[in-house]
Every structure is written in structure tokens, then in C-alpha cells.
XYZ file of C-alpha atoms in Angstrom:
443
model
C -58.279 25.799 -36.385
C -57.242 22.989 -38.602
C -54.037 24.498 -39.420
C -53.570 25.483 -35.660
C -53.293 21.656 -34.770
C -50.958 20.873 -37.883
C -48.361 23.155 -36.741
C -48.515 22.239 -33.039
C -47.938 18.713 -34.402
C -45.424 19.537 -36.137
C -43.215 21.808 -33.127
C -44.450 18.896 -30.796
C -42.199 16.119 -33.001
C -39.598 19.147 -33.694
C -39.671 18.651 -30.082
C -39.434 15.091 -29.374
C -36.855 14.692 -32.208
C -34.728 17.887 -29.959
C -34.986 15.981 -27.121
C -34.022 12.402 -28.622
C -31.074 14.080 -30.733
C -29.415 15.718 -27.031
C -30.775 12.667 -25.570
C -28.601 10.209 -27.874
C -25.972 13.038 -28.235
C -25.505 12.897 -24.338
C -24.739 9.070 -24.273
C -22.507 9.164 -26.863
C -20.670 12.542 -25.402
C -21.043 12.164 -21.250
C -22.271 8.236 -20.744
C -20.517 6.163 -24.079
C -16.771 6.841 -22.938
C -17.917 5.593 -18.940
C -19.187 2.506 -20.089
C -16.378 1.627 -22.597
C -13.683 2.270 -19.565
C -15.191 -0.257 -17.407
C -14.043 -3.279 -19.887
C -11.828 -5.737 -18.044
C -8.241 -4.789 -18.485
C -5.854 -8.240 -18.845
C -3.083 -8.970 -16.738
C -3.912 -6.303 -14.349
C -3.927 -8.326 -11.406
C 0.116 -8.626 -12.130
C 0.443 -4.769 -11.587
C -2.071 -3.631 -9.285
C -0.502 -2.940 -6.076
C -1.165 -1.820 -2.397
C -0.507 1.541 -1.777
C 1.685 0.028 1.243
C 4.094 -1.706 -1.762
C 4.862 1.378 -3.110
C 8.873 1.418 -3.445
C 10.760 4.570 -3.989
C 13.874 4.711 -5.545
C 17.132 4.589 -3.914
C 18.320 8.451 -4.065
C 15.140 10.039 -5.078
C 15.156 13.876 -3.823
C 11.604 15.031 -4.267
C 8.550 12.383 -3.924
C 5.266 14.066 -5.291
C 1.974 12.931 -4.104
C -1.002 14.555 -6.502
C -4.760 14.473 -6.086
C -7.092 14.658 -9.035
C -9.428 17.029 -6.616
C -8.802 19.376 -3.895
C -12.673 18.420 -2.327
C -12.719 14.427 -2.133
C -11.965 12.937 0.896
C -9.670 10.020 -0.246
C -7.226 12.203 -1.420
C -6.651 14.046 1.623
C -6.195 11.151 3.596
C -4.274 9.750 1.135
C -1.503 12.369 2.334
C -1.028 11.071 5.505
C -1.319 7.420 4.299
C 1.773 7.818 2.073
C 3.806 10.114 4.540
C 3.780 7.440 7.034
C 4.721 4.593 4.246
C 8.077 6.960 3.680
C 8.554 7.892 6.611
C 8.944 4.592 7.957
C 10.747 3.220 4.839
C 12.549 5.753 3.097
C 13.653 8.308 6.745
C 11.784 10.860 5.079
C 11.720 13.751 7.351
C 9.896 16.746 5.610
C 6.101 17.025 4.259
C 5.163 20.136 2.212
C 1.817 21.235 0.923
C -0.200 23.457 -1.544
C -0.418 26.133 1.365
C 1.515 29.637 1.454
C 4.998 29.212 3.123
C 3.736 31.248 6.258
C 1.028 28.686 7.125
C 3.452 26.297 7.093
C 5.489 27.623 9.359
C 2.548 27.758 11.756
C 2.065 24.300 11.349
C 5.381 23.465 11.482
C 5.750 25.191 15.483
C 2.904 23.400 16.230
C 4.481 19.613 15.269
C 7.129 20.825 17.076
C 6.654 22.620 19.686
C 2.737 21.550 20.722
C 1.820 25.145 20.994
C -1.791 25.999 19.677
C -5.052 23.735 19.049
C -5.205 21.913 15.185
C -8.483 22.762 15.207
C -8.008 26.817 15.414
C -4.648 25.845 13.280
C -6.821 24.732 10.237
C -9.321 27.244 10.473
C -6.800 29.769 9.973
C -5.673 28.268 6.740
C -6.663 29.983 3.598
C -7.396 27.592 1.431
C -11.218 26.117 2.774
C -10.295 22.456 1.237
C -7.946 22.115 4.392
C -10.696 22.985 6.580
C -11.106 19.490 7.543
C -10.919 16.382 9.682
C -8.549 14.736 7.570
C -6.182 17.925 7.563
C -6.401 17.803 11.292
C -5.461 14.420 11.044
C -2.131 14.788 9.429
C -1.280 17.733 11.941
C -2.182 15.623 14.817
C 0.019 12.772 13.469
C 3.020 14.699 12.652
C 3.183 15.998 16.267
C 2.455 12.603 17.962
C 5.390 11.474 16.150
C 7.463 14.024 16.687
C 6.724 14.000 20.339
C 8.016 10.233 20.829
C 11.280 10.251 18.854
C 14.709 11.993 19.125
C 15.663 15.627 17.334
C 17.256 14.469 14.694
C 14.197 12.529 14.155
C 11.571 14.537 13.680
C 9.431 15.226 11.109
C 9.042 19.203 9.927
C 5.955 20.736 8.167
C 6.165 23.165 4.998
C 3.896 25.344 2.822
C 5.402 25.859 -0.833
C 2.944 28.215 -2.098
C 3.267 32.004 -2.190
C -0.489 33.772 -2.768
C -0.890 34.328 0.571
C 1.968 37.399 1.327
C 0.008 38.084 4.806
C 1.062 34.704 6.250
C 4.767 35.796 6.421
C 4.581 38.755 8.065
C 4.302 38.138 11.389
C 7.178 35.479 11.580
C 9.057 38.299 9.468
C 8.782 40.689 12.221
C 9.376 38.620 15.177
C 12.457 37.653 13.774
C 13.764 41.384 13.557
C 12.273 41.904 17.336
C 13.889 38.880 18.721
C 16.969 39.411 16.813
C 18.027 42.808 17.337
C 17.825 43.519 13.461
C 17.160 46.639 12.050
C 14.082 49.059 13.069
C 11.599 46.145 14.151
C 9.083 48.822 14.599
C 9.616 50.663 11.170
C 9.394 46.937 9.317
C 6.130 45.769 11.512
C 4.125 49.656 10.783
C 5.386 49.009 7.182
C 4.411 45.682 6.142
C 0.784 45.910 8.331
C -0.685 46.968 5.155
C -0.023 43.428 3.724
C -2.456 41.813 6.191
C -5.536 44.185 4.311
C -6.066 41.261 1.438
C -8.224 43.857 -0.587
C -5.689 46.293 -0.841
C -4.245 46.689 -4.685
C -0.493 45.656 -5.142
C -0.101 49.328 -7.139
C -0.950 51.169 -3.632
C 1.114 53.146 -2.448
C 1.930 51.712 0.884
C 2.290 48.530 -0.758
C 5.144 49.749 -2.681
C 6.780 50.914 0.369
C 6.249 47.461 1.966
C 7.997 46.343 -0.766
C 10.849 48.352 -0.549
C 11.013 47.465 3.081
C 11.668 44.189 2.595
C 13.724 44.203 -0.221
C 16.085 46.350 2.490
C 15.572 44.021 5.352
C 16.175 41.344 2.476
C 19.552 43.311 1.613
C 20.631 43.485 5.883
C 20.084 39.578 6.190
C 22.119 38.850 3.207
C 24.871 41.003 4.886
C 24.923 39.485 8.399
C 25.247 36.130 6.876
C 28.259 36.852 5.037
C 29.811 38.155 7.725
C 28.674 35.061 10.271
C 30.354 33.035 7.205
C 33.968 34.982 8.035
C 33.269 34.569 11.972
C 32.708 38.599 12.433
C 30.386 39.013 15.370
C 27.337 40.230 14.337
C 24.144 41.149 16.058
C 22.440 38.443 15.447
C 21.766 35.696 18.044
C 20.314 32.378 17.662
C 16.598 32.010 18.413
C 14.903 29.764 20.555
C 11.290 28.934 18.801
C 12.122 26.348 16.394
C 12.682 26.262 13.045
C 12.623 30.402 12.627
C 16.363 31.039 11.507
C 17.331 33.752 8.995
C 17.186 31.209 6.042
C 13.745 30.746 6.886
C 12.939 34.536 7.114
C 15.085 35.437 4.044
C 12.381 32.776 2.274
C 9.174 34.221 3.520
C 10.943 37.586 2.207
C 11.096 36.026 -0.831
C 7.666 34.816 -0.909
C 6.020 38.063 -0.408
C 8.345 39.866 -3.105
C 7.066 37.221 -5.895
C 3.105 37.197 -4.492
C 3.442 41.188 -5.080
C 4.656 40.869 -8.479
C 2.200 37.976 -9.246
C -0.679 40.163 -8.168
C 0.440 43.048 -10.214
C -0.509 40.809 -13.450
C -2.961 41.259 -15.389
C -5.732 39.132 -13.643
C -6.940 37.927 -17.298
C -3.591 36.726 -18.514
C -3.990 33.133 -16.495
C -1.308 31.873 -18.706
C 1.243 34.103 -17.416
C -0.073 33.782 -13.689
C -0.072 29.587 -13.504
C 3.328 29.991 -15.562
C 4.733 32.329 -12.553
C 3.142 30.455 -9.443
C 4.588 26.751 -10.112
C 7.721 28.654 -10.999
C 7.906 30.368 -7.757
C 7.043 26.990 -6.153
C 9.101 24.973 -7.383
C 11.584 27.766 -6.065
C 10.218 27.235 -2.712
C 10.180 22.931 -2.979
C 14.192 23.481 -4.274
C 14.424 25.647 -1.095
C 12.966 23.110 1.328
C 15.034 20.084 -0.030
C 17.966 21.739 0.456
C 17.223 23.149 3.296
C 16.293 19.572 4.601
C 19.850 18.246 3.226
C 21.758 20.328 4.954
C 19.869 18.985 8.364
C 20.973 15.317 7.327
C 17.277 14.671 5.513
C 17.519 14.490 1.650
C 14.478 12.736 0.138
C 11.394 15.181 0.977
C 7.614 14.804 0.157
C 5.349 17.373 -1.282
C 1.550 17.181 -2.067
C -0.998 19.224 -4.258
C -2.881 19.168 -7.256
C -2.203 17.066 -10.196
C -1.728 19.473 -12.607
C 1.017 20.954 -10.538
C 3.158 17.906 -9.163
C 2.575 16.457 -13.399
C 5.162 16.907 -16.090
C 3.932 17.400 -19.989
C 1.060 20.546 -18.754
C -0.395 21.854 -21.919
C -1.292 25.051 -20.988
C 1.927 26.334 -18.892
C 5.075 24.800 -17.242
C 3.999 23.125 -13.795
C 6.225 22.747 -11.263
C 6.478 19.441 -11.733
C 8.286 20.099 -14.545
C 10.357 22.590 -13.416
C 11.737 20.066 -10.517
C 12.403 17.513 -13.378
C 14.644 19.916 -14.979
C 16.244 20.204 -11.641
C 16.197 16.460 -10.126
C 15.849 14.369 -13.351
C 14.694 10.768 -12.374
C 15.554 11.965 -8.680
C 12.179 13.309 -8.916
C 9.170 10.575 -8.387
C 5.998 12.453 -9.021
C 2.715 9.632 -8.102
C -0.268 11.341 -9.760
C -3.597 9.965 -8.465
C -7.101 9.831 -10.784
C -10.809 8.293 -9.402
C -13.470 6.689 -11.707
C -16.434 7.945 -10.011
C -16.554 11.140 -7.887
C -18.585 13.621 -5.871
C -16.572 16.264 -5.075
C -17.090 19.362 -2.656
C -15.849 22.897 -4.658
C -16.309 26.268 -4.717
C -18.895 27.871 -7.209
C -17.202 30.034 -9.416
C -18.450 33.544 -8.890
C -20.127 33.042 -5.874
C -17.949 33.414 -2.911
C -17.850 30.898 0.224
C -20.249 28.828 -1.347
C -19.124 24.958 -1.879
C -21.149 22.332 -3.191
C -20.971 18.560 -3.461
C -21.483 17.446 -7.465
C -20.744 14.021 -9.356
C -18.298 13.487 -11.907
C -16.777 10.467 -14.206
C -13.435 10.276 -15.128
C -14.140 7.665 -18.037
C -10.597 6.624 -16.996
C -9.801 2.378 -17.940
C -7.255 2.288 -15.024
C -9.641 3.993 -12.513
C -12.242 1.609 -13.546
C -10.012 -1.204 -12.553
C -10.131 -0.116 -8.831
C -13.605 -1.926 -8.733
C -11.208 -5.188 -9.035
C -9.385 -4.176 -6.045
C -10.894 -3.045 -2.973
C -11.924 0.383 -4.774
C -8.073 0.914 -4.531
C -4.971 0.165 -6.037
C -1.084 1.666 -6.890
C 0.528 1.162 -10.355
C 3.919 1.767 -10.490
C 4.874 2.093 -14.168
C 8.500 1.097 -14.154
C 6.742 -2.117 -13.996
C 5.196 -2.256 -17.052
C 6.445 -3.205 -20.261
C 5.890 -5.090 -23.656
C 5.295 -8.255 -22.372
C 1.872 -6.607 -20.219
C 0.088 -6.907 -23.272
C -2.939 -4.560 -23.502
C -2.112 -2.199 -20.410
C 1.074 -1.372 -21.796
C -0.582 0.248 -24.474
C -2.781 2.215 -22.154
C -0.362 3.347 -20.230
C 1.905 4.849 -23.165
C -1.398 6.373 -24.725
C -3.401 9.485 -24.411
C -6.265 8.977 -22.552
C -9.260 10.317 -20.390
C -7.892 11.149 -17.011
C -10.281 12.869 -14.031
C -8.757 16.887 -13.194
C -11.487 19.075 -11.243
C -10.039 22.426 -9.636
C -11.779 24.717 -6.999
C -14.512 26.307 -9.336
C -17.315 24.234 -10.617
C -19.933 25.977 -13.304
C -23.062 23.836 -14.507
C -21.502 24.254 -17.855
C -19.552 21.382 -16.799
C -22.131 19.092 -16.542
C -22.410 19.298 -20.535
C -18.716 19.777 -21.386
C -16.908 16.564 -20.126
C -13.891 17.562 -21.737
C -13.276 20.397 -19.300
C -12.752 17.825 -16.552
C -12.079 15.044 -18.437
C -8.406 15.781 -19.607
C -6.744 13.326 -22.699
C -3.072 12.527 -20.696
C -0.349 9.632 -21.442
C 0.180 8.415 -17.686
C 3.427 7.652 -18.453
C 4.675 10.803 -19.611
C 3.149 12.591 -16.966
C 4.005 10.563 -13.621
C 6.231 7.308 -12.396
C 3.414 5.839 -10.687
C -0.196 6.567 -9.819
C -2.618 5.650 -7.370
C -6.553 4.672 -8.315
C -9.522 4.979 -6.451
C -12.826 3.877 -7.967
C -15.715 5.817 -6.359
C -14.239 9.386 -4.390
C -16.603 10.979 -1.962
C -16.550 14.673 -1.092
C -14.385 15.984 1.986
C -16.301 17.755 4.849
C -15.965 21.244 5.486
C -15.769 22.502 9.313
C -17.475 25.743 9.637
């Protein structure tokens, strides 16, 4: 009995000494790195800016707006916050998002043509993080603009992403109808099979659809070579603004590379991120020209950090294929918070979201506390002279970066959302916010 006692003793302190070793292990891992990035950063007050004061270069092509979340709420509205500052300031006159290039469109007739309810609009979106007020917001905005200003004025909407290949097909088909291109009939029974999102790329009718397209891609390319050397063609201009056959030829295009990036091996992520920013920064390249030639050459784009970024570890984001493209004619702004709780998606269990709390352990975030819960740093600012925040600046450091999958796993592993970045070598300017809170989905 005696000897009972001395070894539950002894697993009780085994115990105690578990508990105190995760216990201390924790604040040094998770709660250590917080505390240290709240210290007082000098000279700040110098640099910290109002996100109205942010000043974009004189010939800048692409401004990039990133969000360290998808779910927070800040972030969202930060979109429209920053589309108004440009387009007042810098006559910018296009705004494209991390949505497939056929929801944009839909968008897009709505700002311009008033036809459909936001409401329905951004229920039909598939991404659930634009499910929201704030989304409906920006919609809402961009049409009320539009509807008090001349033509040449307005403001156009733009999805650059391509994983959606069911969100072209419509506009695709009611371009051949209204057009008088081609069998109309043959292309919509073909490319039906597109809108079943279970269906697997290697099908059979997929393959057709493909082929379809690639013909209908072929036909398009011809009549515009022959509008190009005046020979009357069948094709007439189309009323419903902004569906021309440049537009068309792109959704083509977007469909061709989401069948090829669904035919990858679904384990290789490497080779799937590498191919999606490359197709979008196809798309963004697409759009600003596509804006120049209407007389509008500085656009804005939005979506996640870790695409808009330069210096990605893992594969080549966008961001940095546009660099190798614009140079210093691309401004990417990335964006970071302190404190968050953030509304994702659990991974593996589908449709359900959840709000859960994060810290960035970020010393710039922390400084939002100073300023309203807000401020805008604009790099270019900074140099030798700032003392201690150039140094931060030009170092690696903790910087917030949550996705759309959340495990519990990450309450333990701070390092998975906790990512060591130099700001400097990743954006031109960023934006801070102190304390995030989660966006509201509408069911």
C-alpha cells in the first residue's frame, strides 16, 4: 500500500513538472515574442501615416493592396477605403480581385449597367470570404459612382483568378449567340459539363470541352486579324458592356489553364501555387493593358499577401511575376495586424467557418496601439537617419499570414502563421492595424 502512494507521488510531480515545463515552454514559444513586440519603437511618430496620405508614384502601372487574412473585417473594408483614395487622386479606373475572371465580369455589368441585386451578386461568388457586408459595400460604391460621372469615367470591376472554369461559360456562349460565331449551340451542349464542379478534368467530356474551346479560341483569333485588315467579318459589336472578343478570348483562356491546373497532382502544392499566381499575373498583365488601351493605365488589384508579396519562399507569387514585368512601376502595400480573430474555414470539414484568435508578434503592428489602432508606413521614407526602425524594416521578422484553413495544431505551432519576412523586400509600403476582428458571413 506503502509503495502504492510512493509511486502516485512520484507520477503526480512527473505531472506537475509536465505541466510547468509546456507551461513555461508556451510563454517562451506563443506569449515571449508578443510581449517583446509591444516595446515602444523611436521616431515612429515621424513615419506613421494616415492611410488617406498614402502617395503613389507618378507612373506606377499596377498598385497592390494585400490583406494578412481573407476572414477579418478591416481588411475587406480596407479595399474600398484605398480604391476611393486612388481613385480620386491617382484617375484610377479599374479594381480587380482574388475572384475567378467570370465573377468579375458579373460584377463588372452590374457597376455598369445596374442590372441584378449585390446581395444575390455576392452570394453567387465562390469564395464564402466575399459573402459579406463589406463586399456588398464595394459593389454598391462602384456603381453609385459610376452612375454619376461620364463614360470615360467610370470605374470597371475585374476577377484575376482562374479556379473557377464554370464562371466563364455562360458569358462564353452568349458571346457566340449574340455574335453570329460559330455553332452557339454545339459550344453551349459542349462546355455544360464545366458547370458539374465534381466532374474530373480526365473525363471524357471534359476533354471535348476543351477542344471546343481551344477551336472557338482558334475562330476568334481569326476574325480579329481580319477586322485588323478591314475585311468584313461576321462579327458585330455588342451592346451589354464590357463583353467584346478580347474579353471572351480571356475567359477562354482562363478555363484552358483551370483545366490543366486541375489535372495536377492535387499533392504537389508546390507546382499548383507556382501555376495559379502565374496564370494570374497573366490575367492582372491582361487587365492593365486592357485598361491602357481605354485611356486608364495605373490599375488596382487586391488579395492575399502572399500573392500581391515579392521574395515567397515556397513558390513564385504573382507579385513577383508583375515585378519582373513592371519593375518599380509596380507598388505592392502589404498589410499585417497585431492582434486578430479571424473567421476561416476548418480544414477538412466543409462549409464550416469559425472565428479564432491569433498574434502576429509583429513590432510595427504593435505600434498601431500609438495610432488610432491604424496607421500606413510607406518605406521609401525610411532611411539611416530613422534610427531603430530602419533596422526593423530591413530585417527578418515575425509578420501575421493566416489562409482559409485553420487546424488546432495551430494554436501550438506559431510559426505556421507567424511567418519571419524583411518588409522591405517584400512590399513598398504597408498598412497596420492593431486588433482585427472577424468578417461576417451572410448565409
Amino acid at each position: 500500500m506503502k509503495l502504492i502512494k510512493k509511486i502516485v507521488k512520484v507520477i503526480s510531480i512527473v505531472l506537475v513538472l509536465c505541466i510547468l515545463v509546456v507551461g513555461i515552454g508556451d510563454a517562451i514559444w506563443i506569449y515571449a515574442p508578443q510581449v517583446m513586440a509591444e516595446k515602444k519603437i523611436e521616431k515612429m511618430e515621424n513615419y506613421a501615416k494616415n492611410i488617406n496620405d498614402i502617395d503613389i508614384p507618378n507612373g506606377t502601372k499596377v498598385v497592390a493592396l494585400g490583406e494578412a487574412t481573407h476572414g477579418n473585417a478591416e481588411f475587406q473594408n480596407m479595399k474600398l477605403d484605398v480604391l476611393k483614395l486612388l481613385v480620386e487622386k491617382n484617375k484610377v479606373r479599374a479594381f480587380a480581385l482574388e475572384t475567378d475572371f467570370g465573377e468579375g465580369l458579373m460584377i463588372n455589368y452590374y457597376i455598369h449597367n445596374g442590372v441584378g441585386n449585390p446581395k444575390d451578386i455576392i452570394k453567387n461568388l465562390s469564395f464564402k470570404i466575399y459573402h459579406t457586408e463589406n463586399m456588398e459595400n464595394l459593389i454598391k460604391w462602384m456603381k453609385d459612382y459610376n452612375s454619376k460621372v461620364n463614360d470615360n469615367e467610370k470605374i470597371s470591376f475585374y476577377g484575376f483568378d482562374m479556379q473557377q472554369p464554370e464562371a466563364n461559360v455562360k458569358y462564353i456562349v452568349d458571346y457566340c449567340k449574340d455574335n453570329g460565331i460559330g455553332n452557339y449551340k454545339k459550344v453551349d451542349d459542349k462546355l455544360k459539363i464545366l458547370y458539374n464542379t465534381k466532374v474530373k478534368m480526365t473525363d471524357k467530356r471534359v476533354v471535348e470541352a476543351e477542344e471546343c474551346l481551344k477551336e472557338l479560341k482558334e475562330e476568334l483569333n481569326g476574325l480579329a486579324k481580319k477586322a485588323e485588315n478591314n475585311v468584313p467579318s461576321q462579327n458585330k459589336a455588342i451592346e451589354k458592356y464590357p463583353i467584346d472578343s478580347e474579353v471572351i478570348l480571356r475567359a477562354i483562356e482562363c478555363i484552358l489553364n483551370s483545366i490543366e491546373y486541375y489535372r495536377k497532382d492535387s499533392t504537389d502544392y508546390m507546382s499548383m501555387n507556382n501555376m495559379r499566381d502565374k496564370c494570374m499575373s497573366e490575367n492582372v498583365q491582361w487587365i492593365q493593358k486592357y485598361e491602357e488601351k481605354r485611356g486608364n493605365s495605373t490599375i488596382m488589384i487586391s488579395g492575399h499577401n502572399g500573392h500581391i508579396g515579392l521574395n515567397e519562399k515556397m513558390y513564385k507569387s504573382m507579385g513577383e511575376h508583375l515585378y519582373d514585368i513592371y519593375k518599380d512601376k509596380y507598388f505592392a502595400i502589404g498589410t499585417d495586424y497585431f492582434k486578430t480573430e479571424c473567421n476561416i474555414n476548418n480544414i477538412g470539414i466543409s462549409e464550416e467557418r469559425g472565428n479564432y484568435k491569433f498574434c502576429s508578434a509583429d513590432p510595427l503592428a504593435a505600434q498601431a496601439k500609438r495610432f488610432a489602432g491604424t496607421y500606413y508606413l510607406d518605406f521609401s521614407d525610411i532611411n539611416k537617419d530613422s534610427g531603430e526602425l530602419y533596422e526593423v524594416v530591413n530585417s527578418d521578422m515575425r509578420m501575421g499570414s493566416l489562409g482559409e484553413g485553420y487546424s488546432f495544431l495551430m494554436e501550438f505551432l506559431p510559426i505556421s502563421n507567424r511567418i519571419k519576412q524583411t518588409p522591405t523586400k517584400k512590399y513598398r509600403a504597408m498598412i497596420f492595424v492593431y486588433e482585427a476582428t472577424p468578417i461576417k458571413i451572410i448565409n
